[in-house]
Amino acid sequence: MHISEAPLPVRRGMVQAGRHWNNPWLVLGLVLLPATFLMAIDKQAMVVMAPRIQSSLGCSLGQISNIISAYSFTYALCQLPAGWVCGRLGAARTYALACLFWSFALLATAFASTIWELVLCRALLGMGQAPDWTAALMTVQQRFRTTHRSSVIAILLAVLSLGAVVGAPLSVFLMTSLSWQLCFAIYGITGVLLFGILLAYALKAEDPSIQQQLAAPVEPFALSRLYTIGGAYFCLMGVEGFFLALFPLYLRNMFHLNMSHVGWYVSASYLVILLSKLLGGFASDQLLRAGLSQWSARVPLGIAGLGGGTAFLAVALMTSRSAAMLPLALVAAAFLGLGQISIWACVQEFGGSSTARLSSWTQFLGNLSVAVVPLAMSWSVTILGNWRMADGFLIFLGLAGIGALACVRAPIRA
C-alpha cells in the first residue's frame, strides 16, 4: 500500500469537530506512545514468564516455544492485510479495534490452563496486534509535517524498546508477587482502559486514511530491494530472535538463575539494543553530513552490526560460565541494534517509490524470522541436547545477512 508524502488537507469544520484531537503532538502523547509502550510490554510478558509457565504446565522447551511462536506467526502473517484494513477502516479506527481485540486476548490468556489454550490465546494476540505498526506509521504520515516524521518514528522505536526494558522486570515482579495469570489479567484490563482513549480519538478526529488509500497510484514493487534489504532483515531478526524469544529460557535452563535475575538480564539486553539504536542513528547521520554517500553512511554500519552481533552471540552460546556469557551477549545485542538502524535507513532511502510496501514486507519477513528461527533452535536443542546446531543456525543467518546487505544497490529516486 502506498501512502502519499503529504497529508491531505483537512477542512475547517472537521478540525473544529475533532477539537484538540487534530493536534499531532496530543495524538503522539495520548495515542501513539501509550499504545506502543503497552504493546511492547505485553509482547515480552510471555517470553519472560515462559520458565514459570513451563514449570506450571510441565511442558518441554519445544512446547513452550510453540506457545511463544504462535504469537509471532500470526503477528507476521496478519501484517500482510493490515495495510488494507487500515485503508478501509482508517488508521484511527483500526488502532482502536486492534487495542480492544488484543486486550481481550490477554484477558483470555489469564484463564488458559492447557498448552493449546495458551497457543490459541497467543495466536489471537498476534492477530490483534498486527496492525499496530502500520497504523502508527500511517498516523505519523497524516498528522506530522515531513520535517518532523523521522524524529517521531525514532521516538516510537525508542518507546518500543523502552517498553521491553520495563516489561521484563515488571512482568517478573507481578508474576512473583501475584501469579502469571493475574499478570496477564492486569495487562488486559489496562488495554481496555487504553481502548477508551483510542475510541475517543477515533470518533473525534478526522482520519484521512481512506482518501489517501484511494488516491494512491499503482506502481511496480521493487523486488530487488525485497531480496536484499528484506532478506537482510530476515537474517538480522533471526539472530536477534534469540533475545526476543529464548534468552530467559536459556538463562534459566543453562545457568539456573532465579527469575529476578533473569528479568534484569533480559531488561539489560533490551536497554543495550535501545541505546545502540540511538547511537547508530546519530553516527549514520553524522557520516552522511560528513560527505559520505547514502550507501557508505548506511550499509557498512549494518554489515558491522550483523557480523558483530552474530559473532559475539555465537561465542556466548558456547561459553559454559554465566560470568563470561552475559557480557558477550550484551555486546552482541549492541551490534544487533546498529544493524536494525542501518536496515530501516536503507528501507527509507533506497526503496524509491516502493518504500511503503517495502517497509510492510520487510516487517513481515522480520517477524516471520522471529517466529521460525527460535522455534527451529529450540527443537534442535530438544532433540540433540546441546546448542551446537542452534549456534550453526545463527552463523548461517549472519553470513547470509551480510551477503544480502553487500548486494544493496544505490538509492532509487521516486
mmCIF file of C-alpha atoms in Angstrom:
data_model
loop_
_atom_site.group_PDB
_atom_site.id
_atom_site.type_symbol
_atom_site.label_atom_id
_atom_site.label_comp_id
_atom_site.label_asym_id
_atom_site.label_seq_id
_atom_site.Cartn_x
_atom_site.Cartn_y
_atom_site.Cartn_z
ATOM 1 C CA MET A 1 0.000 0.000 0.000
ATOM 2 C CA HIS A 2 1.302 3.424 -0.922
ATOM 3 C CA ILE A 3 0.948 6.375 1.434
ATOM 4 C CA SER A 4 1.218 9.792 -0.138
ATOM 5 C CA GLU A 5 4.056 12.017 1.017
ATOM 6 C CA ALA A 6 1.959 14.925 2.257
ATOM 7 C CA PRO A 7 -1.230 14.559 4.286
ATOM 8 C CA LEU A 8 -4.462 15.610 2.643
ATOM 9 C CA PRO A 9 -5.812 18.995 3.712
ATOM 10 C CA VAL A 10 -8.360 18.897 6.497
ATOM 11 C CA ARG A 11 -11.424 21.104 6.185
ATOM 12 C CA ARG A 12 -12.060 23.803 8.825
ATOM 13 C CA GLY A 13 -15.271 22.148 10.033
ATOM 14 C CA MET A 14 -13.500 18.855 10.505
ATOM 15 C CA VAL A 15 -10.802 20.477 12.615
ATOM 16 C CA GLN A 16 -13.466 22.065 14.825
ATOM 17 C CA ALA A 17 -15.297 18.743 15.125
ATOM 18 C CA GLY A 18 -12.096 16.992 16.074
ATOM 19 C CA ARG A 19 -11.154 19.760 18.532
ATOM 20 C CA HIS A 20 -7.797 19.021 20.132
ATOM 21 C CA TRP A 21 -7.561 15.524 18.620
ATOM 22 C CA ASN A 22 -6.179 17.046 15.432
ATOM 23 C CA ASN A 23 -3.144 18.343 17.333
ATOM 24 C CA PRO A 24 -0.374 15.924 16.250
ATOM 25 C CA TRP A 25 1.604 16.177 19.490
ATOM 26 C CA LEU A 26 -1.503 15.387 21.543
ATOM 27 C CA VAL A 27 -2.077 12.328 19.345
ATOM 28 C CA LEU A 28 1.535 11.318 19.905
ATOM 29 C CA GLY A 29 1.302 11.707 23.682
ATOM 30 C CA LEU A 30 -2.139 10.181 24.295
ATOM 31 C CA VAL A 31 -2.448 7.629 21.475
ATOM 32 C CA LEU A 32 0.795 6.509 19.860
ATOM 33 C CA LEU A 33 3.165 6.469 22.825
ATOM 34 C CA PRO A 34 0.855 4.700 25.345
ATOM 35 C CA ALA A 35 -0.257 2.098 22.791
ATOM 36 C CA THR A 36 3.301 1.438 21.622
ATOM 37 C CA PHE A 37 4.577 1.193 25.200
ATOM 38 C CA LEU A 38 1.845 -1.180 26.384
ATOM 39 C CA MET A 39 2.124 -3.441 23.363
ATOM 40 C CA ALA A 40 5.892 -3.662 23.843
ATOM 41 C CA ILE A 41 5.346 -4.747 27.461
ATOM 42 C CA ASP A 42 2.801 -7.476 26.769
ATOM 43 C CA LYS A 43 4.751 -8.740 23.752
ATOM 44 C CA GLN A 44 7.534 -9.711 26.141
ATOM 45 C CA ALA A 45 5.328 -10.868 29.027
ATOM 46 C CA MET A 46 5.031 -14.433 27.753
ATOM 47 C CA VAL A 47 8.744 -14.613 26.915
ATOM 48 C CA VAL A 48 9.980 -13.552 30.340
ATOM 49 C CA MET A 49 7.373 -15.642 32.177
ATOM 50 C CA ALA A 50 7.967 -18.704 29.988
ATOM 51 C CA PRO A 51 10.146 -20.555 32.560
ATOM 52 C CA ARG A 52 7.425 -20.255 35.241
ATOM 53 C CA ILE A 53 4.671 -21.259 32.794
ATOM 54 C CA GLN A 54 6.828 -24.156 31.574
ATOM 55 C CA SER A 55 7.173 -25.377 35.160
ATOM 56 C CA SER A 56 3.479 -24.807 35.917
ATOM 57 C CA LEU A 57 2.232 -26.783 32.919
ATOM 58 C CA GLY A 58 5.067 -29.324 32.857
ATOM 59 C CA CYS A 59 5.840 -28.761 29.172
ATOM 60 C CA SER A 60 9.098 -29.183 27.269
ATOM 61 C CA LEU A 61 11.298 -26.474 25.763
ATOM 62 C CA GLY A 62 9.826 -27.259 22.354
ATOM 63 C CA GLN A 63 6.245 -26.977 23.632
ATOM 64 C CA ILE A 64 6.789 -23.662 25.405
ATOM 65 C CA SER A 65 8.486 -22.407 22.238
ATOM 66 C CA ASN A 66 5.327 -23.375 20.306
ATOM 67 C CA ILE A 67 3.326 -21.136 22.644
ATOM 68 C CA ILE A 68 5.716 -18.223 22.154
ATOM 69 C CA SER A 69 5.932 -18.694 18.375
ATOM 70 C CA ALA A 70 2.138 -18.809 17.961
ATOM 71 C CA TYR A 71 2.105 -15.065 18.569
ATOM 72 C CA SER A 72 4.995 -14.383 16.179
ATOM 73 C CA PHE A 73 3.435 -16.429 13.355
ATOM 74 C CA THR A 74 0.048 -14.714 13.426
ATOM 75 C CA TYR A 75 1.611 -11.294 14.054
ATOM 76 C CA ALA A 76 3.771 -11.719 10.948
ATOM 77 C CA LEU A 77 1.094 -13.203 8.667
ATOM 78 C CA CYS A 78 -1.611 -10.714 9.616
ATOM 79 C CA GLN A 79 0.628 -7.769 8.779
ATOM 80 C CA LEU A 80 0.057 -8.509 5.096
ATOM 81 C CA PRO A 81 -3.637 -7.479 5.176
ATOM 82 C CA ALA A 82 -3.020 -4.844 7.884
ATOM 83 C CA GLY A 83 -2.425 -2.083 5.349
ATOM 84 C CA TRP A 84 -5.651 -2.939 3.522
ATOM 85 C CA VAL A 85 -7.599 -2.904 6.798
ATOM 86 C CA CYS A 86 -6.142 0.474 7.766
ATOM 87 C CA GLY A 87 -7.049 1.845 4.350
ATOM 88 C CA ARG A 88 -10.652 0.635 4.583
ATOM 89 C CA LEU A 89 -11.382 1.497 8.222
ATOM 90 C CA GLY A 90 -8.885 4.300 8.723
ATOM 91 C CA ALA A 91 -5.810 4.205 10.924
ATOM 92 C CA ALA A 92 -7.622 5.585 13.994
ATOM 93 C CA ARG A 93 -10.490 3.063 13.932
ATOM 94 C CA THR A 94 -8.095 0.224 13.189
ATOM 95 C CA TYR A 95 -5.931 1.225 16.148
ATOM 96 C CA ALA A 96 -8.950 1.273 18.498
ATOM 97 C CA LEU A 97 -10.398 -2.049 17.340
ATOM 98 C CA ALA A 98 -6.981 -3.714 17.444
ATOM 99 C CA CYS A 99 -6.480 -2.499 21.023
ATOM 100 C CA LEU A 100 -9.825 -3.959 22.097
ATOM 101 C CA PHE A 101 -9.074 -7.267 20.350
ATOM 102 C CA TRP A 102 -5.651 -7.800 21.917
ATOM 103 C CA SER A 103 -6.890 -6.664 25.340
ATOM 104 C CA PHE A 104 -9.479 -9.440 25.343
ATOM 105 C CA ALA A 105 -6.835 -11.884 24.088
ATOM 106 C CA LEU A 106 -4.681 -11.006 27.114
ATOM 107 C CA LEU A 107 -7.630 -11.427 29.459
ATOM 108 C CA ALA A 108 -8.343 -14.841 27.917
ATOM 109 C CA THR A 109 -4.701 -15.820 28.486
ATOM 110 C CA ALA A 110 -5.226 -15.345 32.210
ATOM 111 C CA PHE A 111 -7.833 -18.142 32.151
ATOM 112 C CA ALA A 112 -5.916 -20.561 29.895
ATOM 113 C CA SER A 113 -4.957 -23.798 31.650
ATOM 114 C CA THR A 114 -3.571 -26.013 28.864
ATOM 115 C CA ILE A 115 -0.831 -25.698 26.264
ATOM 116 C CA TRP A 116 -3.259 -25.497 23.356
ATOM 117 C CA GLU A 117 -5.396 -22.862 25.065
ATOM 118 C CA LEU A 118 -2.277 -20.746 25.510
ATOM 119 C CA VAL A 119 -1.311 -21.318 21.866
ATOM 120 C CA LEU A 120 -4.766 -20.107 20.785
ATOM 121 C CA CYS A 121 -4.648 -17.037 23.048
ATOM 122 C CA ARG A 122 -1.179 -16.065 21.799
ATOM 123 C CA ALA A 123 -2.281 -16.539 18.192
ATOM 124 C CA LEU A 124 -5.265 -14.247 18.784
ATOM 125 C CA LEU A 125 -2.985 -11.697 20.446
ATOM 126 C CA GLY A 126 -0.763 -11.690 17.354
ATOM 127 C CA MET A 127 -3.796 -11.091 15.133
ATOM 128 C CA GLY A 128 -4.931 -8.193 17.294
ATOM 129 C CA GLN A 129 -1.539 -6.508 17.446
ATOM 130 C CA ALA A 130 -0.655 -7.000 13.777
ATOM 131 C CA PRO A 131 -1.948 -3.599 12.550
ATOM 132 C CA ASP A 132 -0.139 -1.668 15.309
ATOM 133 C CA TRP A 133 2.975 -0.516 13.447
ATOM 134 C CA THR A 134 1.148 0.083 10.155
ATOM 135 C CA ALA A 135 -1.496 2.196 11.893
ATOM 136 C CA ALA A 136 1.199 4.104 13.791
ATOM 137 C CA LEU A 137 3.165 4.866 10.614
ATOM 138 C CA MET A 138 0.008 5.986 8.817
ATOM 139 C CA THR A 139 -0.905 8.242 11.745
ATOM 140 C CA VAL A 140 2.531 9.843 11.666
ATOM 141 C CA GLN A 141 2.203 10.353 7.887
ATOM 142 C CA GLN A 142 -1.190 12.030 8.344
ATOM 143 C CA ARG A 143 -0.562 14.162 11.427
ATOM 144 C CA PHE A 144 3.041 15.349 11.197
ATOM 145 C CA ARG A 145 4.935 17.520 8.773
ATOM 146 C CA THR A 146 7.704 15.944 6.726
ATOM 147 C CA THR A 147 10.372 17.669 8.814
ATOM 148 C CA HIS A 148 9.086 16.006 11.992
ATOM 149 C CA ARG A 149 8.269 12.489 10.833
ATOM 150 C CA SER A 150 11.701 10.897 11.191
ATOM 151 C CA SER A 151 12.038 12.261 14.719
ATOM 152 C CA VAL A 152 8.614 10.928 15.680
ATOM 153 C CA ILE A 153 9.405 7.477 14.265
ATOM 154 C CA ALA A 154 12.668 7.486 16.251
ATOM 155 C CA ILE A 155 10.701 8.329 19.408
ATOM 156 C CA LEU A 156 8.276 5.475 18.752
ATOM 157 C CA LEU A 157 11.122 3.000 18.217
ATOM 158 C CA ALA A 158 12.744 4.169 21.450
ATOM 159 C CA VAL A 159 9.467 3.756 23.352
ATOM 160 C CA LEU A 160 9.060 0.309 21.795
ATOM 161 C CA SER A 161 12.438 -0.694 23.191
ATOM 162 C CA LEU A 162 11.729 1.055 26.497
ATOM 163 C CA GLY A 163 8.562 -0.989 26.865
ATOM 164 C CA ALA A 164 10.619 -4.143 26.500
ATOM 165 C CA VAL A 165 13.152 -2.822 29.042
ATOM 166 C CA VAL A 166 10.454 -2.098 31.624
ATOM 167 C CA GLY A 167 8.286 -5.068 30.726
ATOM 168 C CA ALA A 168 10.768 -7.766 31.675
ATOM 169 C CA PRO A 169 11.287 -6.843 35.370
ATOM 170 C CA LEU A 170 7.675 -5.630 35.709
ATOM 171 C CA SER A 171 6.275 -8.930 34.463
ATOM 172 C CA VAL A 172 8.588 -10.875 36.761
ATOM 173 C CA PHE A 173 7.539 -8.690 39.716
ATOM 174 C CA LEU A 174 3.818 -9.191 39.023
ATOM 175 C CA MET A 175 4.318 -12.901 38.434
ATOM 176 C CA THR A 176 6.301 -13.500 41.631
ATOM 177 C CA SER A 177 4.098 -11.199 43.750
ATOM 178 C CA LEU A 178 0.778 -12.441 42.369
ATOM 179 C CA SER A 179 0.775 -15.060 39.596
ATOM 180 C CA TRP A 180 1.393 -15.242 35.872
ATOM 181 C CA GLN A 181 -2.368 -15.425 35.306
ATOM 182 C CA LEU A 182 -3.017 -12.183 37.199
ATOM 183 C CA CYS A 183 -0.150 -10.511 35.349
ATOM 184 C CA PHE A 184 -1.885 -11.122 32.024
ATOM 185 C CA ALA A 185 -5.212 -10.008 33.529
ATOM 186 C CA ILE A 186 -3.681 -6.690 34.665
ATOM 187 C CA TYR A 187 -2.230 -6.044 31.217
ATOM 188 C CA GLY A 188 -5.581 -6.893 29.614
ATOM 189 C CA ILE A 189 -7.531 -4.529 31.880
ATOM 190 C CA THR A 190 -5.011 -1.760 31.171
ATOM 191 C CA GLY A 191 -5.548 -2.366 27.462
ATOM 192 C CA VAL A 192 -9.317 -1.992 27.860
ATOM 193 C CA LEU A 193 -8.770 1.372 29.575
ATOM 194 C CA LEU A 194 -6.477 2.449 26.745
ATOM 195 C CA PHE A 195 -9.178 1.424 24.274
ATOM 196 C CA GLY A 196 -11.391 4.145 25.764
ATOM 197 C CA ILE A 197 -8.817 6.791 24.830
ATOM 198 C CA LEU A 198 -8.312 5.328 21.353
ATOM 199 C CA LEU A 199 -12.068 5.193 20.796
ATOM 200 C CA ALA A 200 -12.414 8.874 21.722
ATOM 201 C CA TYR A 201 -9.629 9.694 19.267
ATOM 202 C CA ALA A 202 -11.223 7.599 16.502
ATOM 203 C CA LEU A 203 -14.636 9.237 16.968
ATOM 204 C CA LYS A 204 -13.496 12.851 17.306
ATOM 205 C CA ALA A 205 -10.505 13.222 14.957
ATOM 206 C CA GLU A 206 -10.616 13.402 11.183
ATOM 207 C CA ASP A 207 -8.919 10.342 9.672
ATOM 208 C CA PRO A 208 -7.906 10.817 6.001
ATOM 209 C CA SER A 209 -6.623 7.232 5.650
ATOM 210 C CA ILE A 210 -9.373 6.121 3.282
ATOM 211 C CA GLN A 211 -8.983 9.115 0.976
ATOM 212 C CA GLN A 212 -5.208 8.681 0.901
ATOM 213 C CA GLN A 213 -5.505 4.975 0.161
ATOM 214 C CA LEU A 214 -7.922 5.547 -2.709
ATOM 215 C CA ALA A 215 -5.789 8.351 -4.172
ATOM 216 C CA ALA A 216 -2.554 6.311 -4.104
ATOM 217 C CA PRO A 217 -1.177 5.439 -7.553
ATOM 218 C CA VAL A 218 -0.455 1.878 -8.589
ATOM 219 C CA GLU A 219 3.289 1.313 -9.045
ATOM 220 C CA PRO A 220 5.645 -1.642 -9.522
ATOM 221 C CA PHE A 221 7.188 -3.278 -6.473
ATOM 222 C CA ALA A 222 10.982 -3.245 -6.195
ATOM 223 C CA LEU A 223 11.710 -6.963 -5.815
ATOM 224 C CA SER A 224 15.472 -6.443 -5.805
ATOM 225 C CA ARG A 225 15.192 -4.355 -2.630
ATOM 226 C CA LEU A 226 12.958 -7.006 -1.070
ATOM 227 C CA TYR A 227 15.574 -9.684 -1.749
ATOM 228 C CA THR A 228 18.466 -7.630 -0.393
ATOM 229 C CA ILE A 229 17.092 -5.358 2.342
ATOM 230 C CA GLY A 230 14.172 -7.622 3.292
ATOM 231 C CA GLY A 231 16.405 -10.694 3.228
ATOM 232 C CA ALA A 232 18.977 -8.969 5.428
ATOM 233 C CA TYR A 233 16.267 -8.041 7.937
ATOM 234 C CA PHE A 234 15.028 -11.640 7.984
ATOM 235 C CA CYS A 235 18.551 -12.765 8.891
ATOM 236 C CA LEU A 236 19.068 -9.997 11.458
ATOM 237 C CA MET A 237 15.800 -10.712 13.263
ATOM 238 C CA GLY A 238 16.582 -14.433 13.209
ATOM 239 C CA VAL A 239 19.736 -13.704 15.196
ATOM 240 C CA GLU A 240 18.023 -11.130 17.408
ATOM 241 C CA GLY A 241 15.170 -13.597 17.914
ATOM 242 C CA PHE A 242 17.368 -15.322 20.497
ATOM 243 C CA PHE A 243 16.972 -12.273 22.755
ATOM 244 C CA LEU A 244 13.289 -11.843 21.902
ATOM 245 C CA ALA A 245 12.208 -15.448 22.497
ATOM 246 C CA LEU A 246 14.876 -17.707 24.029
ATOM 247 C CA PHE A 247 17.134 -15.622 26.284
ATOM 248 C CA PRO A 248 15.081 -16.071 29.513
ATOM 249 C CA LEU A 249 14.739 -19.822 28.910
ATOM 250 C CA TYR A 250 18.466 -20.094 28.149
ATOM 251 C CA LEU A 251 19.478 -18.296 31.365
ATOM 252 C CA ARG A 252 17.057 -20.330 33.462
ATOM 253 C CA ASN A 253 17.819 -23.750 31.990
ATOM 254 C CA MET A 254 21.570 -23.414 31.436
ATOM 255 C CA PHE A 255 22.662 -21.384 34.456
ATOM 256 C CA HIS A 256 19.694 -21.945 36.820
ATOM 257 C CA LEU A 257 19.355 -18.235 37.600
ATOM 258 C CA ASN A 258 16.395 -17.135 39.701
ATOM 259 C CA MET A 259 13.572 -15.316 37.955
ATOM 260 C CA SER A 260 14.513 -11.920 39.403
ATOM 261 C CA HIS A 261 17.991 -12.113 37.874
ATOM 262 C CA VAL A 262 16.556 -13.405 34.594
ATOM 263 C CA GLY A 263 14.217 -10.397 34.389
ATOM 264 C CA TRP A 264 17.007 -7.896 34.958
ATOM 265 C CA TYR A 265 19.390 -9.538 32.482
ATOM 266 C CA VAL A 266 16.691 -9.615 29.807
ATOM 267 C CA SER A 267 15.880 -5.975 30.550
ATOM 268 C CA ALA A 268 19.585 -5.103 30.240
ATOM 269 C CA SER A 269 19.748 -6.665 26.768
ATOM 270 C CA TYR A 270 16.764 -4.589 25.615
ATOM 271 C CA LEU A 271 18.297 -1.440 27.114
ATOM 272 C CA VAL A 272 21.548 -2.066 25.248
ATOM 273 C CA ILE A 273 19.622 -2.529 21.984
ATOM 274 C CA LEU A 274 17.733 0.736 22.641
ATOM 275 C CA LEU A 275 20.923 2.732 23.266
ATOM 276 C CA SER A 276 22.718 1.244 20.280
ATOM 277 C CA LYS A 277 19.801 2.201 18.006
ATOM 278 C CA LEU A 278 20.032 5.816 19.138
ATOM 279 C CA LEU A 279 23.828 5.851 18.840
ATOM 280 C CA GLY A 280 23.734 4.124 15.451
ATOM 281 C CA GLY A 281 21.207 6.580 14.043
ATOM 282 C CA PHE A 282 23.268 9.558 15.229
ATOM 283 C CA ALA A 283 26.518 8.085 13.861
ATOM 284 C CA SER A 284 24.972 7.254 10.494
ATOM 285 C CA ASP A 285 23.597 10.774 10.079
ATOM 286 C CA GLN A 286 26.959 12.244 11.065
ATOM 287 C CA LEU A 287 28.663 10.174 8.363
ATOM 288 C CA LEU A 288 26.131 11.469 5.842
ATOM 289 C CA ARG A 289 26.759 15.070 6.916
ATOM 290 C CA ALA A 290 30.492 14.466 6.599
ATOM 291 C CA GLY A 291 30.060 13.919 2.868
ATOM 292 C CA LEU A 292 29.764 10.142 2.568
ATOM 293 C CA SER A 293 27.258 8.711 0.124
ATOM 294 C CA GLN A 294 23.984 7.270 1.363
ATOM 295 C CA TRP A 295 25.282 3.744 0.712
ATOM 296 C CA SER A 296 28.533 4.377 2.610
ATOM 297 C CA ALA A 297 26.736 6.020 5.531
ATOM 298 C CA ARG A 298 24.110 3.292 5.940
ATOM 299 C CA VAL A 299 25.141 -0.123 4.610
ATOM 300 C CA PRO A 300 28.598 -0.710 6.206
ATOM 301 C CA LEU A 301 27.085 0.045 9.620
ATOM 302 C CA GLY A 302 24.550 -2.738 9.028
ATOM 303 C CA ILE A 303 27.214 -5.179 7.884
ATOM 304 C CA ALA A 304 29.267 -4.429 11.005
ATOM 305 C CA GLY A 305 26.177 -4.741 13.223
ATOM 306 C CA LEU A 306 25.019 -8.044 11.792
ATOM 307 C CA GLY A 307 28.533 -9.502 11.658
ATOM 308 C CA GLY A 308 29.483 -8.394 15.160
ATOM 309 C CA GLY A 309 26.176 -9.420 16.688
ATOM 310 C CA THR A 310 26.331 -12.884 15.157
ATOM 311 C CA ALA A 311 29.972 -13.455 16.134
ATOM 312 C CA PHE A 312 29.613 -12.385 19.771
ATOM 313 C CA LEU A 313 26.346 -14.280 20.259
ATOM 314 C CA ALA A 314 27.777 -17.459 18.699
ATOM 315 C CA VAL A 315 30.723 -17.328 21.093
ATOM 316 C CA ALA A 316 28.421 -16.530 24.042
ATOM 317 C CA LEU A 317 26.299 -19.639 23.431
ATOM 318 C CA MET A 318 29.398 -21.825 23.501
ATOM 319 C CA THR A 319 30.506 -20.379 26.861
ATOM 320 C CA SER A 320 29.761 -22.516 29.894
ATOM 321 C CA ARG A 321 30.159 -19.807 32.550
ATOM 322 C CA SER A 322 27.486 -17.159 33.088
ATOM 323 C CA ALA A 323 30.094 -14.561 34.105
ATOM 324 C CA ALA A 324 31.546 -14.736 30.589
ATOM 325 C CA MET A 325 28.365 -15.451 28.655
ATOM 326 C CA LEU A 326 26.354 -12.448 29.835
ATOM 327 C CA PRO A 327 28.834 -9.686 28.808
ATOM 328 C CA LEU A 328 29.307 -11.348 25.422
ATOM 329 C CA ALA A 329 25.531 -11.494 24.919
ATOM 330 C CA LEU A 330 25.164 -7.799 25.764
ATOM 331 C CA VAL A 331 27.897 -6.858 23.277
ATOM 332 C CA ALA A 332 26.058 -8.928 20.666
ATOM 333 C CA ALA A 333 22.820 -7.059 21.478
ATOM 334 C CA ALA A 334 24.600 -3.727 20.964
ATOM 335 C CA PHE A 335 25.802 -4.754 17.496
ATOM 336 C CA LEU A 336 22.334 -6.005 16.526
ATOM 337 C CA GLY A 337 20.826 -2.622 17.445
ATOM 338 C CA LEU A 338 23.222 -0.965 14.994
ATOM 339 C CA GLY A 339 22.102 -3.437 12.335
ATOM 340 C CA GLN A 340 18.438 -2.565 12.847
ATOM 341 C CA ILE A 341 19.029 1.158 12.403
ATOM 342 C CA SER A 342 21.022 0.527 9.232
ATOM 343 C CA ILE A 343 18.384 -1.687 7.635
ATOM 344 C CA TRP A 344 15.468 0.648 8.354
ATOM 345 C CA ALA A 345 17.526 3.554 6.993
ATOM 346 C CA CYS A 346 18.033 1.504 3.828
ATOM 347 C CA VAL A 347 14.283 0.865 3.603
ATOM 348 C CA GLN A 348 13.563 4.576 3.858
ATOM 349 C CA GLU A 349 16.236 5.829 1.474
ATOM 350 C CA PHE A 350 16.747 3.015 -1.024
ATOM 351 C CA GLY A 351 13.149 1.950 -1.607
ATOM 352 C CA GLY A 352 12.296 4.725 -4.024
ATOM 353 C CA SER A 353 8.603 4.863 -4.917
ATOM 354 C CA SER A 354 8.047 1.440 -3.306
ATOM 355 C CA THR A 355 9.184 2.473 0.168
ATOM 356 C CA ALA A 356 5.791 1.933 1.855
ATOM 357 C CA ARG A 357 5.341 -1.584 0.512
ATOM 358 C CA LEU A 358 8.995 -2.436 1.033
ATOM 359 C CA SER A 359 8.581 -1.418 4.682
ATOM 360 C CA SER A 360 5.485 -3.617 5.066
ATOM 361 C CA TRP A 361 7.139 -6.667 3.523
ATOM 362 C CA THR A 362 10.388 -6.124 5.422
ATOM 363 C CA GLN A 363 8.495 -6.072 8.704
ATOM 364 C CA PHE A 364 6.617 -9.208 7.668
ATOM 365 C CA LEU A 365 9.877 -11.040 6.899
ATOM 366 C CA GLY A 366 11.436 -9.909 10.176
ATOM 367 C CA ASN A 367 8.525 -11.114 12.290
ATOM 368 C CA LEU A 368 8.342 -14.349 10.340
ATOM 369 C CA SER A 369 12.004 -14.899 11.176
ATOM 370 C CA VAL A 370 11.367 -14.231 14.879
ATOM 371 C CA ALA A 371 8.700 -16.939 14.741
ATOM 372 C CA VAL A 372 10.618 -19.554 12.741
ATOM 373 C CA VAL A 373 14.261 -19.294 13.833
ATOM 374 C CA PRO A 374 13.832 -19.519 17.650
ATOM 375 C CA LEU A 375 11.416 -22.409 17.131
ATOM 376 C CA ALA A 376 13.964 -24.285 14.994
ATOM 377 C CA MET A 377 16.713 -23.521 17.523
ATOM 378 C CA SER A 378 14.675 -24.748 20.478
ATOM 379 C CA TRP A 379 13.698 -28.013 18.785
ATOM 380 C CA SER A 380 17.314 -28.633 17.749
ATOM 381 C CA VAL A 381 18.317 -28.251 21.406
ATOM 382 C CA THR A 382 15.477 -30.544 22.493
ATOM 383 C CA ILE A 383 16.488 -33.247 20.016
ATOM 384 C CA LEU A 384 20.295 -33.017 20.267
ATOM 385 C CA GLY A 385 20.606 -31.953 23.892
ATOM 386 C CA ASN A 386 23.061 -29.120 23.110
ATOM 387 C CA TRP A 387 23.240 -25.737 21.387
ATOM 388 C CA ARG A 388 25.696 -26.617 18.604
ATOM 389 C CA MET A 389 23.177 -26.797 15.761
ATOM 390 C CA ALA A 390 21.390 -23.687 17.090
ATOM 391 C CA ASP A 391 24.758 -21.922 17.003
ATOM 392 C CA GLY A 392 25.150 -23.069 13.413
ATOM 393 C CA PHE A 393 21.774 -21.533 12.528
ATOM 394 C CA LEU A 394 22.930 -18.167 13.862
ATOM 395 C CA ILE A 395 26.236 -18.248 11.992
ATOM 396 C CA PHE A 396 24.485 -19.158 8.726
ATOM 397 C CA LEU A 397 21.975 -16.325 9.147
ATOM 398 C CA GLY A 398 24.715 -13.840 9.962
ATOM 399 C CA LEU A 399 26.718 -14.702 6.846
ATOM 400 C CA ALA A 400 23.608 -14.694 4.638
ATOM 401 C CA GLY A 401 22.533 -11.306 6.008
ATOM 402 C CA ILE A 402 25.951 -9.794 5.387
ATOM 403 C CA GLY A 403 25.851 -11.063 1.812
ATOM 404 C CA ALA A 404 22.377 -9.594 1.282
ATOM 405 C CA LEU A 405 23.391 -6.183 2.637
ATOM 406 C CA ALA A 406 26.506 -6.140 0.470
ATOM 407 C CA CYS A 407 24.228 -6.509 -2.581
ATOM 408 C CA VAL A 408 22.095 -3.469 -1.737
ATOM 409 C CA ARG A 409 22.279 -1.013 -4.626
ATOM 410 C CA ALA A 410 22.426 2.775 -4.719
ATOM 411 C CA PRO A 411 19.297 4.776 -3.811
ATOM 412 C CA ILE A 412 16.411 4.905 -6.262
ATOM 413 C CA ARG A 413 14.709 8.245 -6.503
ATOM 414 C CA ALA A 414 10.920 8.411 -6.666
#
